[in-house]
mmCIF file of C-alpha atoms and ligand atoms in Angstrom:
data_model
loop_
_atom_site.group_PDB
_atom_site.id
_atom_site.type_symbol
_atom_site.label_atom_id
_atom_site.label_comp_id
_atom_site.label_asym_id
_atom_site.label_seq_id
_atom_site.Cartn_x
_atom_site.Cartn_y
_atom_site.Cartn_z
ATOM 1 C CA MET H 1 -0.114 0.132 -0.053
ATOM 2 C CA ALA H 2 1.567 3.357 -1.123
ATOM 3 C CA ASN H 3 1.362 6.575 0.846
ATOM 4 C CA LEU H 4 -1.187 8.548 -0.969
ATOM 5 C CA SER H 5 -0.987 11.587 1.270
ATOM 6 C CA THR H 6 -0.317 15.155 -0.177
ATOM 7 C CA ASN H 7 0.108 18.741 1.237
ATOM 8 C CA TYR H 8 -2.211 20.974 -0.547
ATOM 9 C CA LEU H 9 -2.461 24.696 0.754
ATOM 10 C CA GLY H 10 -0.575 23.819 3.884
ATOM 11 C CA LEU H 11 -3.112 21.227 4.595
ATOM 12 C CA GLU H 12 -2.270 17.572 5.054
ATOM 13 C CA LEU H 13 -4.813 15.428 2.912
ATOM 14 C CA ARG H 14 -4.825 11.605 3.160
ATOM 15 C CA ASN H 15 -4.816 11.530 -0.652
ATOM 16 C CA PRO H 16 -5.160 14.014 -3.619
ATOM 17 C CA ILE H 17 -8.654 13.775 -4.368
ATOM 18 C CA ILE H 18 -10.874 16.690 -3.553
ATOM 19 C CA ALA H 19 -14.602 16.960 -3.947
ATOM 20 C CA ALA H 20 -14.907 20.223 -5.929
ATOM 21 C CA SER H 21 -17.405 22.741 -5.088
ATOM 22 C CA SER H 22 -21.015 21.768 -6.213
ATOM 23 C CA GLY H 23 -24.426 21.053 -5.251
ATOM 24 C CA LEU H 24 -23.215 17.853 -3.814
ATOM 25 C CA THR H 25 -21.052 19.498 -1.263
ATOM 26 C CA ASN H 26 -23.957 21.499 0.229
ATOM 27 C CA SER H 27 -25.369 18.716 2.290
ATOM 28 C CA LEU H 28 -24.124 17.260 5.549
ATOM 29 C CA ASP H 29 -25.104 13.602 4.359
ATOM 30 C CA ASN H 30 -23.165 13.868 1.124
ATOM 31 C CA ILE H 31 -20.262 15.168 2.930
ATOM 32 C CA LYS H 32 -20.284 12.353 5.258
ATOM 33 C CA LYS H 33 -20.563 9.782 2.494
ATOM 34 C CA MET H 34 -17.779 11.524 0.818
ATOM 35 C CA GLU H 35 -15.403 11.115 3.908
ATOM 36 C CA ASP H 36 -16.543 7.436 4.039
ATOM 37 C CA ALA H 37 -15.586 6.987 0.543
ATOM 38 C CA ASN H 38 -12.053 8.237 1.369
ATOM 39 C CA VAL H 39 -12.031 11.849 -0.015
ATOM 40 C CA GLY H 40 -8.964 13.896 0.650
ATOM 41 C CA ALA H 41 -10.901 17.099 1.337
ATOM 42 C CA ILE H 42 -14.001 18.881 0.326
ATOM 43 C CA VAL H 43 -14.753 22.399 -1.084
ATOM 44 C CA LEU H 44 -18.304 23.498 0.031
ATOM 45 C CA LYS H 45 -20.699 24.844 -2.310
ATOM 46 C CA SER H 46 -19.969 28.425 -2.852
ATOM 47 C CA ILE H 47 -21.526 31.310 -1.460
ATOM 48 C CA PHE H 48 -22.369 33.551 -4.582
ATOM 49 C CA GLU H 49 -22.158 36.972 -4.912
ATOM 50 C CA GLU H 50 -25.500 36.552 -7.206
ATOM 51 C CA GLN H 51 -27.212 34.546 -4.317
ATOM 52 C CA ILE H 52 -26.594 37.454 -1.842
ATOM 53 C CA VAL H 53 -27.858 40.117 -4.430
ATOM 54 C CA TYR H 54 -30.742 37.936 -5.307
ATOM 55 C CA GLU H 55 -31.963 37.384 -1.506
ATOM 56 C CA THR H 56 -31.586 41.255 -1.048
ATOM 57 C CA ASN H 57 -33.858 41.997 -4.144
ATOM 58 C CA LYS H 58 -36.509 39.345 -3.020
ATOM 59 C CA MET H 59 -36.660 40.829 0.388
ATOM 60 C CA ILE H 60 -36.888 44.236 -1.272
ATOM 61 C CA GLN H 61 -39.468 43.198 -3.630
ATOM 62 C CA SER H 62 -41.756 41.662 -1.018
ATOM 63 C CA SER H 63 -41.548 44.863 1.025
ATOM 64 C CA GLU H 64 -42.325 46.887 -2.028
ATOM 65 C CA ASP H 65 -45.329 44.512 -2.688
ATOM 66 C CA SER H 66 -46.635 45.529 0.781
ATOM 67 C CA LEU H 67 -46.426 48.979 -0.091
ATOM 68 C CA ASP H 68 -48.539 48.330 -3.176
ATOM 69 C CA PRO H 69 -51.808 50.262 -2.914
ATOM 70 C CA MET H 70 -53.681 47.293 -4.081
ATOM 71 C CA LYS H 71 -52.219 45.423 -1.238
ATOM 72 C CA LYS H 72 -52.044 48.094 1.292
ATOM 73 C CA GLY H 73 -54.115 51.219 2.095
ATOM 74 C CA LEU H 74 -53.402 54.102 -0.473
ATOM 75 C CA ASN H 75 -53.084 56.377 2.626
ATOM 76 C CA ASP H 76 -50.314 54.201 4.141
ATOM 77 C CA VAL H 77 -48.499 54.248 1.028
ATOM 78 C CA LEU H 78 -48.764 58.357 0.560
ATOM 79 C CA ASN H 79 -47.547 58.559 4.432
ATOM 80 C CA THR H 80 -44.319 56.741 3.782
ATOM 81 C CA ARG H 81 -41.724 59.193 3.706
ATOM 82 C CA SER H 82 -38.954 58.589 1.301
ATOM 83 C CA TYR H 83 -36.074 58.739 3.632
ATOM 84 C CA ASP H 84 -37.805 56.136 5.905
ATOM 85 C CA TYR H 85 -38.321 54.262 2.963
ATOM 86 C CA MET H 86 -34.492 54.353 1.603
ATOM 87 C CA GLU H 87 -33.362 53.531 5.288
ATOM 88 C CA ALA H 88 -35.631 50.501 5.321
ATOM 89 C CA MET H 89 -34.265 49.247 1.801
ATOM 90 C CA ASP H 90 -30.809 49.671 3.345
ATOM 91 C CA TYR H 91 -31.604 47.948 6.515
ATOM 92 C CA MET H 92 -32.957 45.002 4.516
ATOM 93 C CA ALA H 93 -30.328 44.847 2.091
ATOM 94 C CA ASN H 94 -27.990 44.258 4.966
ATOM 95 C CA PHE H 95 -30.399 41.922 6.627
ATOM 96 C CA ALA H 96 -30.482 39.811 3.529
ATOM 97 C CA LYS H 97 -26.671 39.744 3.204
ATOM 98 C CA GLU H 98 -26.336 38.835 6.685
ATOM 99 C CA HIS H 99 -28.935 36.156 6.680
ATOM 100 C CA THR H 100 -27.224 34.350 3.725
ATOM 101 C CA LEU H 101 -24.039 34.813 5.096
ATOM 102 C CA LYS H 102 -25.072 33.272 8.772
ATOM 103 C CA GLU H 103 -26.696 30.419 7.124
ATOM 104 C CA TYR H 104 -23.222 29.266 5.434
ATOM 105 C CA LEU H 105 -21.258 30.109 8.657
ATOM 106 C CA ASN H 106 -23.623 27.790 10.530
ATOM 107 C CA PHE H 107 -23.066 25.209 7.876
ATOM 108 C CA ILE H 108 -19.355 25.510 8.087
ATOM 109 C CA GLN H 109 -19.622 24.958 11.822
ATOM 110 C CA LEU H 110 -21.939 21.882 11.288
ATOM 111 C CA ILE H 111 -19.585 20.188 8.804
ATOM 112 C CA LYS H 112 -16.407 20.864 10.940
ATOM 113 C CA ARG H 113 -18.288 19.172 14.026
ATOM 114 C CA SER H 114 -19.206 16.397 11.853
ATOM 115 C CA VAL H 115 -16.132 15.082 9.783
ATOM 116 C CA LYS H 116 -12.408 15.077 10.256
ATOM 117 C CA ILE H 117 -11.186 15.837 6.649
ATOM 118 C CA PRO H 118 -10.107 19.296 5.674
ATOM 119 C CA ILE H 119 -12.817 21.886 4.725
ATOM 120 C CA ILE H 120 -12.344 24.481 2.321
ATOM 121 C CA ALA H 121 -15.084 27.207 1.907
ATOM 122 C CA SER H 122 -15.555 28.796 -1.339
ATOM 123 C CA ILE H 123 -16.823 32.175 -2.343
ATOM 124 C CA ASN H 124 -17.808 33.003 -5.961
ATOM 125 C CA CYS H 125 -17.121 36.666 -6.761
ATOM 126 C CA VAL H 126 -17.209 38.869 -9.879
ATOM 127 C CA THR H 127 -16.631 42.082 -7.932
ATOM 128 C CA THR H 128 -14.596 43.483 -5.085
ATOM 129 C CA TYR H 129 -18.002 43.727 -2.874
ATOM 130 C CA ASP H 130 -17.476 42.590 0.798
ATOM 131 C CA TRP H 131 -15.460 39.408 0.267
ATOM 132 C CA SER H 132 -12.728 40.323 2.580
ATOM 133 C CA LEU H 133 -14.972 40.763 5.718
ATOM 134 C CA PHE H 134 -17.034 37.612 4.567
ATOM 135 C CA ALA H 135 -13.731 35.597 4.344
ATOM 136 C CA LYS H 136 -12.681 36.649 7.869
ATOM 137 C CA ARG H 137 -15.845 35.453 9.447
ATOM 138 C CA ILE H 138 -15.580 32.091 7.288
ATOM 139 C CA GLN H 139 -12.153 31.815 8.904
ATOM 140 C CA GLU H 140 -13.797 32.467 12.334
ATOM 141 C CA ALA H 141 -16.330 29.744 11.710
ATOM 142 C CA GLY H 142 -13.596 27.258 11.524
ATOM 143 C CA ALA H 143 -12.945 26.573 7.780
ATOM 144 C CA ASP H 144 -9.591 25.386 7.044
ATOM 145 C CA ALA H 145 -8.963 27.503 3.904
ATOM 146 C CA ILE H 146 -10.885 29.499 1.431
ATOM 147 C CA GLU H 147 -11.227 28.880 -2.292
ATOM 148 C CA LEU H 148 -12.130 32.263 -4.295
ATOM 149 C CA ASN H 149 -13.867 31.443 -7.470
ATOM 150 C CA ILE H 150 -13.056 34.399 -9.357
ATOM 151 C CA TYR H 151 -14.620 33.982 -12.647
ATOM 152 C CA LEU H 152 -14.507 36.966 -14.872
ATOM 153 C CA LEU H 153 -15.780 36.582 -18.514
ATOM 154 C CA PRO H 154 -13.868 39.287 -20.304
ATOM 155 C CA SER H 155 -16.834 40.270 -22.468
ATOM 156 C CA ASP H 156 -16.898 44.030 -21.821
ATOM 157 C CA ILE H 157 -15.524 45.559 -24.804
ATOM 158 C CA THR H 158 -14.762 48.843 -23.094
ATOM 159 C CA LYS H 159 -12.392 46.810 -20.774
ATOM 160 C CA THR H 160 -8.796 45.877 -21.447
ATOM 161 C CA SER H 161 -6.807 42.824 -20.160
ATOM 162 C CA GLY H 162 -5.159 44.814 -17.508
ATOM 163 C CA ASP H 163 -8.551 46.190 -16.065
ATOM 164 C CA TYR H 164 -9.601 42.287 -15.668
ATOM 165 C CA GLU H 165 -6.203 41.567 -14.037
ATOM 166 C CA ASP H 166 -6.317 44.306 -11.670
ATOM 167 C CA LEU H 167 -9.833 43.173 -10.619
ATOM 168 C CA TYR H 168 -8.423 39.766 -9.704
ATOM 169 C CA LYS H 169 -5.398 41.164 -7.907
ATOM 170 C CA LYS H 170 -7.631 43.817 -5.856
ATOM 171 C CA ILE H 171 -9.997 40.912 -4.637
ATOM 172 C CA ILE H 172 -7.143 38.588 -3.631
ATOM 173 C CA ALA H 173 -5.339 41.732 -1.834
ATOM 174 C CA ASP H 174 -8.656 42.694 -0.207
ATOM 175 C CA VAL H 175 -9.183 39.122 1.216
ATOM 176 C CA ARG H 176 -5.600 38.777 2.264
ATOM 177 C CA LYS H 177 -5.810 41.774 4.505
ATOM 178 C CA TYR H 178 -8.489 40.199 6.612
ATOM 179 C CA VAL H 179 -7.333 36.461 6.773
ATOM 180 C CA SER H 180 -4.339 34.349 8.061
ATOM 181 C CA PHE H 181 -5.758 31.119 6.694
ATOM 182 C CA PRO H 182 -4.918 29.632 3.261
ATOM 183 C CA ILE H 183 -6.458 31.266 0.192
ATOM 184 C CA SER H 184 -6.719 29.473 -3.195
ATOM 185 C CA VAL H 185 -8.100 31.097 -6.386
ATOM 186 C CA LYS H 186 -10.251 28.938 -8.754
ATOM 187 C CA LEU H 187 -9.310 30.495 -12.161
ATOM 188 C CA SER H 188 -10.568 30.960 -15.690
ATOM 189 C CA TYR H 189 -8.526 30.563 -18.765
ATOM 190 C CA TYR H 190 -9.968 33.548 -20.282
ATOM 191 C CA LEU H 191 -6.873 35.577 -19.468
ATOM 192 C CA SER H 192 -4.113 36.924 -21.714
ATOM 193 C CA SER H 193 -0.623 35.986 -21.674
ATOM 194 C CA LEU H 194 -1.897 33.052 -19.408
ATOM 195 C CA SER H 195 1.603 31.821 -18.160
ATOM 196 C CA ASN H 196 2.871 35.287 -17.307
ATOM 197 C CA THR H 197 -0.494 36.510 -15.625
ATOM 198 C CA LEU H 198 -0.876 33.281 -13.418
ATOM 199 C CA ILE H 199 2.874 33.183 -12.315
ATOM 200 C CA ALA H 200 2.334 37.059 -11.246
ATOM 201 C CA LEU H 201 -0.849 36.054 -9.545
ATOM 202 C CA SER H 202 0.769 33.082 -7.723
ATOM 203 C CA LYS H 203 3.023 35.756 -6.018
ATOM 204 C CA SER H 204 -0.058 37.510 -4.691
ATOM 205 C CA GLY H 205 0.195 35.575 -1.378
ATOM 206 C CA ILE H 206 -2.166 33.055 -2.372
ATOM 207 C CA ALA H 207 -1.570 29.550 -1.331
ATOM 208 C CA GLY H 208 -2.697 27.732 -4.521
ATOM 209 C CA MET H 209 -4.630 27.869 -7.873
ATOM 210 C CA VAL H 210 -7.282 25.551 -9.212
ATOM 211 C CA LEU H 211 -6.917 25.430 -13.045
ATOM 212 C CA PHE H 212 -9.619 25.856 -14.276
ATOM 213 C CA ASN H 213 -13.188 26.283 -13.400
ATOM 214 C CA LYS H 214 -15.630 24.916 -16.077
ATOM 215 C CA PRO H 215 -17.620 28.095 -17.423
ATOM 216 C CA TYR H 216 -21.409 27.905 -18.095
ATOM 217 C CA ASN H 217 -21.481 27.856 -21.750
ATOM 218 C CA PRO H 218 -24.528 28.754 -23.533
ATOM 219 C CA ASP H 219 -25.820 26.869 -26.682
ATOM 220 C CA ILE H 220 -28.151 27.409 -29.511
ATOM 221 C CA ASN H 221 -31.376 25.457 -30.072
ATOM 222 C CA ILE H 222 -31.893 25.495 -33.785
ATOM 223 C CA ASP H 223 -35.384 24.145 -33.771
ATOM 224 C CA LYS H 224 -36.738 26.768 -31.404
ATOM 225 C CA LEU H 225 -34.284 29.301 -32.735
ATOM 226 C CA GLU H 226 -33.210 30.320 -29.099
ATOM 227 C CA ILE H 227 -30.349 30.338 -26.627
ATOM 228 C CA SER H 228 -30.158 27.272 -24.713
ATOM 229 C CA THR H 229 -28.314 25.738 -21.790
ATOM 230 C CA GLY H 230 -25.010 23.954 -22.706
ATOM 231 C CA ASN H 231 -23.981 20.738 -20.933
ATOM 232 C CA ILE H 232 -23.161 21.478 -17.352
ATOM 233 C CA TYR H 233 -21.243 18.498 -16.763
ATOM 234 C CA SER H 234 -17.848 17.817 -18.180
ATOM 235 C CA SER H 235 -16.776 14.848 -20.068
ATOM 236 C CA GLU H 236 -13.838 12.636 -19.389
ATOM 237 C CA HIS H 237 -12.191 14.237 -22.398
ATOM 238 C CA ASP H 238 -12.190 17.862 -20.991
ATOM 239 C CA TYR H 239 -9.063 17.363 -18.982
ATOM 240 C CA LEU H 240 -6.491 18.173 -21.497
ATOM 241 C CA ARG H 241 -6.723 22.115 -21.213
ATOM 242 C CA SER H 242 -6.104 21.917 -17.509
ATOM 243 C CA LEU H 243 -3.256 19.262 -18.078
ATOM 244 C CA ARG H 244 -1.345 21.273 -20.552
ATOM 245 C CA TRP H 245 -1.338 24.447 -18.347
ATOM 246 C CA THR H 246 -0.544 22.615 -15.066
ATOM 247 C CA SER H 247 2.267 21.019 -17.031
ATOM 248 C CA ILE H 248 3.569 24.467 -18.204
ATOM 249 C CA LEU H 249 3.101 26.163 -14.759
ATOM 250 C CA ALA H 250 4.338 23.491 -12.221
ATOM 251 C CA SER H 251 7.455 24.536 -10.322
ATOM 252 C CA ARG H 252 6.819 28.177 -12.166
ATOM 253 C CA VAL H 253 4.087 29.367 -10.120
ATOM 254 C CA GLN H 254 4.814 30.256 -6.445
ATOM 255 C CA CYS H 255 1.856 28.237 -4.890
ATOM 256 C CA ASP H 256 0.367 24.872 -5.422
ATOM 257 C CA LEU H 257 -1.897 23.968 -8.253
ATOM 258 C CA ALA H 258 -4.908 21.605 -8.237
ATOM 259 C CA ALA H 259 -6.621 20.621 -11.381
ATOM 260 C CA SER H 260 -10.194 20.874 -12.182
ATOM 261 C CA THR H 261 -12.508 19.936 -15.123
ATOM 262 C CA GLY H 262 -12.565 16.583 -16.774
ATOM 263 C CA VAL H 263 -11.133 14.588 -13.922
ATOM 264 C CA HIS H 264 -13.181 11.373 -14.222
ATOM 265 C CA SER H 265 -10.982 8.456 -13.476
ATOM 266 C CA TYR H 266 -7.750 7.574 -11.412
ATOM 267 C CA GLU H 267 -5.790 7.533 -14.872
ATOM 268 C CA THR H 268 -6.448 11.236 -15.057
ATOM 269 C CA VAL H 269 -5.611 11.728 -11.405
ATOM 270 C CA VAL H 270 -2.262 10.016 -12.258
ATOM 271 C CA LYS H 271 -1.664 12.404 -15.281
ATOM 272 C CA PHE H 272 -2.332 15.506 -13.081
ATOM 273 C CA LEU H 273 0.131 14.431 -10.540
ATOM 274 C CA LEU H 274 2.819 13.481 -13.095
ATOM 275 C CA ALA H 275 2.357 17.024 -14.592
ATOM 276 C CA GLY H 276 2.813 18.558 -11.278
ATOM 277 C CA SER H 277 -0.693 18.987 -9.307
ATOM 278 C CA LYS H 278 -0.822 18.727 -5.743
ATOM 279 C CA ALA H 279 -4.435 17.652 -5.889
ATOM 280 C CA VAL H 280 -7.348 17.280 -8.402
ATOM 281 C CA GLN H 281 -11.014 18.276 -7.856
ATOM 282 C CA VAL H 282 -13.955 16.142 -8.996
ATOM 283 C CA ALA H 283 -17.625 17.110 -9.416
ATOM 284 C CA SER H 284 -19.315 15.801 -12.747
ATOM 285 C CA VAL H 285 -18.099 12.268 -12.218
ATOM 286 C CA LEU H 286 -19.694 12.179 -8.805
ATOM 287 C CA TYR H 287 -22.905 13.425 -10.335
ATOM 288 C CA GLU H 288 -22.775 10.706 -13.080
ATOM 289 C CA LYS H 289 -21.336 7.869 -11.128
ATOM 290 C CA GLY H 290 -21.885 8.545 -7.650
ATOM 291 C CA ILE H 291 -19.951 9.289 -4.495
ATOM 292 C CA ASP H 292 -18.511 5.933 -4.400
ATOM 293 C CA GLU H 293 -16.501 6.862 -7.646
ATOM 294 C CA ILE H 294 -14.109 8.503 -5.147
ATOM 295 C CA THR H 295 -13.186 5.109 -3.762
ATOM 296 C CA ALA H 296 -12.649 3.568 -7.188
ATOM 297 C CA MET H 297 -10.216 6.663 -7.990
ATOM 298 C CA VAL H 298 -8.263 6.429 -4.736
ATOM 299 C CA ASN H 299 -8.029 2.551 -5.194
ATOM 300 C CA GLY H 300 -6.865 2.886 -8.871
ATOM 301 C CA LEU H 301 -4.073 5.474 -7.633
ATOM 302 C CA ASN H 302 -2.947 3.135 -5.062
ATOM 303 C CA THR H 303 -2.662 0.204 -7.475
ATOM 304 C CA TRP H 304 -0.902 2.142 -10.209
ATOM 305 C CA MET H 305 1.547 3.598 -7.665
ATOM 306 C CA ASP H 306 2.196 0.027 -6.499
ATOM 307 C CA SER H 307 2.608 -1.167 -10.250
ATOM 308 C CA LYS H 308 5.169 1.346 -10.787
ATOM 309 C CA ASN H 309 6.744 0.819 -7.284
ATOM 310 C CA PHE H 310 6.245 4.572 -6.138
ATOM 311 C CA LYS H 311 6.019 4.654 -2.359
ATOM 312 C CA THR H 312 4.779 8.345 -2.256
ATOM 313 C CA ILE H 313 3.264 10.975 -4.441
ATOM 314 C CA ASP H 314 6.294 13.035 -4.414
ATOM 315 C CA ASP H 315 8.190 10.053 -5.919
ATOM 316 C CA PHE H 316 6.487 11.096 -9.221
ATOM 317 C CA ARG H 317 4.858 14.313 -9.098
ATOM 318 C CA GLY H 318 6.050 16.751 -11.558
ATOM 319 C CA MET H 319 7.800 14.127 -13.505
ATOM 320 C CA LEU H 320 6.340 15.265 -16.620
ATOM 321 C CA SER H 321 5.940 18.924 -16.048
ATOM 322 C CA GLN H 322 7.515 21.218 -18.797
ATOM 323 C CA VAL H 323 10.566 22.108 -16.883
ATOM 324 C CA ASN H 324 11.554 18.196 -16.522
ATOM 325 C CA ILE H 325 10.944 16.910 -19.831
ATOM 326 C CA VAL H 326 13.460 16.514 -22.464
ATOM 327 C CA ASN H 327 11.357 18.160 -25.189
ATOM 328 C CA PRO H 328 9.484 20.838 -23.521
ATOM 329 C CA ALA H 329 8.169 22.102 -26.962
ATOM 330 C CA VAL H 330 5.482 19.250 -27.142
ATOM 331 C CA LEU H 331 3.458 21.059 -24.654
ATOM 332 C CA GLU H 332 3.274 24.151 -26.680
ATOM 333 C CA ARG H 333 2.526 22.625 -30.008
ATOM 334 C CA VAL H 334 -0.934 23.782 -30.999
ATOM 335 C CA GLN H 335 -0.856 22.509 -34.843
ATOM 336 C CA PHE H 336 -1.712 19.234 -35.587
ATOM 337 C CA MET H 337 0.791 18.752 -38.543
ATOM 338 C CA LYS H 338 2.170 15.331 -37.361
ATOM 339 C CA SER H 339 -1.399 14.005 -36.101
ATOM 340 C CA TYR H 340 -3.028 15.095 -39.596
ATOM 341 C CA ALA H 341 -0.135 13.512 -41.495
ATOM 342 C CA ASN H 342 -0.946 10.248 -39.679
ATOM 343 C CA ILE H 343 -4.669 10.434 -40.302
ATOM 344 C CA PHE H 344 -4.703 11.630 -44.032
HETATM 345 C C1 FMN Q 401 -23.845 21.182 -10.570
HETATM 346 C C2 FMN Q 401 -22.612 21.992 -10.373
HETATM 347 C C3 FMN Q 401 -22.621 23.030 -9.486
HETATM 348 C C4 FMN Q 401 -21.316 23.763 -9.189
HETATM 349 N N1 FMN Q 401 -21.342 24.760 -8.298
HETATM 350 C C5 FMN Q 401 -20.140 25.183 -8.088
HETATM 351 C C6 FMN Q 401 -19.847 26.120 -7.084
HETATM 352 O O1 FMN Q 401 -20.809 26.592 -6.285
HETATM 353 N N2 FMN Q 401 -18.856 26.991 -7.029
HETATM 354 C C7 FMN Q 401 -17.638 26.608 -7.817
HETATM 355 O O2 FMN Q 401 -16.515 27.081 -7.635
HETATM 356 N N3 FMN Q 401 -17.801 25.779 -8.874
HETATM 357 C C8 FMN Q 401 -18.962 24.930 -8.965
HETATM 358 N N4 FMN Q 401 -18.861 24.046 -9.962
HETATM 359 C C9 FMN Q 401 -17.893 23.792 -10.614
HETATM 360 C C10 FMN Q 401 -16.914 22.508 -10.252
HETATM 361 O O3 FMN Q 401 -16.673 22.681 -8.980
HETATM 362 C C11 FMN Q 401 -15.951 22.193 -11.019
HETATM 363 O O4 FMN Q 401 -14.959 23.219 -11.199
HETATM 364 C C12 FMN Q 401 -16.377 21.850 -12.697
HETATM 365 O O5 FMN Q 401 -17.527 21.215 -12.678
HETATM 366 C C13 FMN Q 401 -15.256 21.261 -13.217
HETATM 367 O O6 FMN Q 401 -15.033 19.807 -12.646
HETATM 368 P P1 FMN Q 401 -15.574 18.671 -13.179
HETATM 369 O O7 FMN Q 401 -15.187 18.310 -14.564
HETATM 370 O O8 FMN Q 401 -14.956 17.526 -12.135
HETATM 371 O O9 FMN Q 401 -17.124 18.612 -13.148
HETATM 372 C C14 FMN Q 401 -20.138 23.250 -9.898
HETATM 373 C C15 FMN Q 401 -20.292 22.352 -11.048
HETATM 374 C C16 FMN Q 401 -21.585 21.598 -11.123
HETATM 375 C C17 FMN Q 401 -21.614 20.477 -12.101
#
C-alpha cells in the first residue's frame, strides 16, 4: 500500500482527491458519504455574490409589494416618507446579506463538528464587494481554507486585459488583508498571456490555484431558434486544457496547483500528478457515477503506484511537468501537422 498523502494549501490530505465545490457539497449527508468514500478534502458549495444580491432583491421586492396600493391602504403608502423608505431598504439589504452569510457560517460549523477531513469554504465573486469581511468570518467559523472562485468573463468591450487582471489582484489583496488562513483561487483560462499572468497572480500571497473552473457555456437550439443551456457536466475528455497548463506552470508558479475539469478516472488523477498538481478536484463524475467513485479513484491510484513501485506521491509528482521533460516544446505545439499527416 503506497502512501497517498499530499500537502495542499498547507493542509495534510490523506490523498489528492478533493470533492470540488458543487451542489453535492451542500449537504451534511453527502459530505459524510464523501468522507466514508475516502475523499482527501472537500470544497463546500460556494456562497455566490449573485445569491446575496438575489436574496436582497427578493426581500426588497416583497416589501415593495406590501407598499402596493392594491395590497395596502393608499393612505399608508402616501404617508411613507422617502427617507424612511430608503433607510428601510438599506436595512433589508444588510439583513439579507447577513442572513445568507449566517446560514453559510452555520453550515461550516456543522460540517467541522461532523467530519475530520479538511474543509475548504468557497466564495464566488465577480466584483470586489464585501468578500474580505466575509472571508474573515468564514475563517472564524472554522473553515481550513478558502477558495475564491473569481470567474470574470472578459466580454466587456470597453475593458482591457489589464482592467480584468487588476480586479483579480484587488479581490485577492482585499481578502488577504483580513484572513490568515490559506487562500486558493479558482481561475478562468480567459486571461491574456496566461503563463505570465498566472505566475504573477501566484506571487500575490495565495497558497494555491485551481486550473480551471468550467464556465457555463450557452448553446443554441436550432429548432426553437433560441439560446439554450449547454451541458453543465464535463466529459472525461475535457481534462486536456488543464493538463497542458498544469504541466507548463508547475514549478514556475509560487503556490500549489490543483486541477479541475474533466477528472473522471484514476488515470486522469495520475496524469495531473505527473504534470505537477498537488491535488485534483472532481464534480461531474460524482453526479454521473455517484460518490463511491471517489473510492474507485483512490484505489486505482494506489494500485498504479504499487505497479510502478512509487511509495509516495512525491516520488513521481511533476515528473512530466514542462521543466522536467526532454522536449518541452511538445506542450506548446498547437498545430496538428503530425497528427494530420498520420490521419490523412
Ligand atoms: C452542478 C454543479 C454545481 C457547481 N457549483 C459550483 C460552485 O458553487 N462553485 C464553484 O466554484 N464551482 C462549482 N461548480 C464547478 C465545479 O466545482 C468544477 O470546477 C467543474 O464542474 C469542473 O469539474 P468537473 O469536470 O469535475 O465537473 C459546479 C459544478 C456543477 C456540475
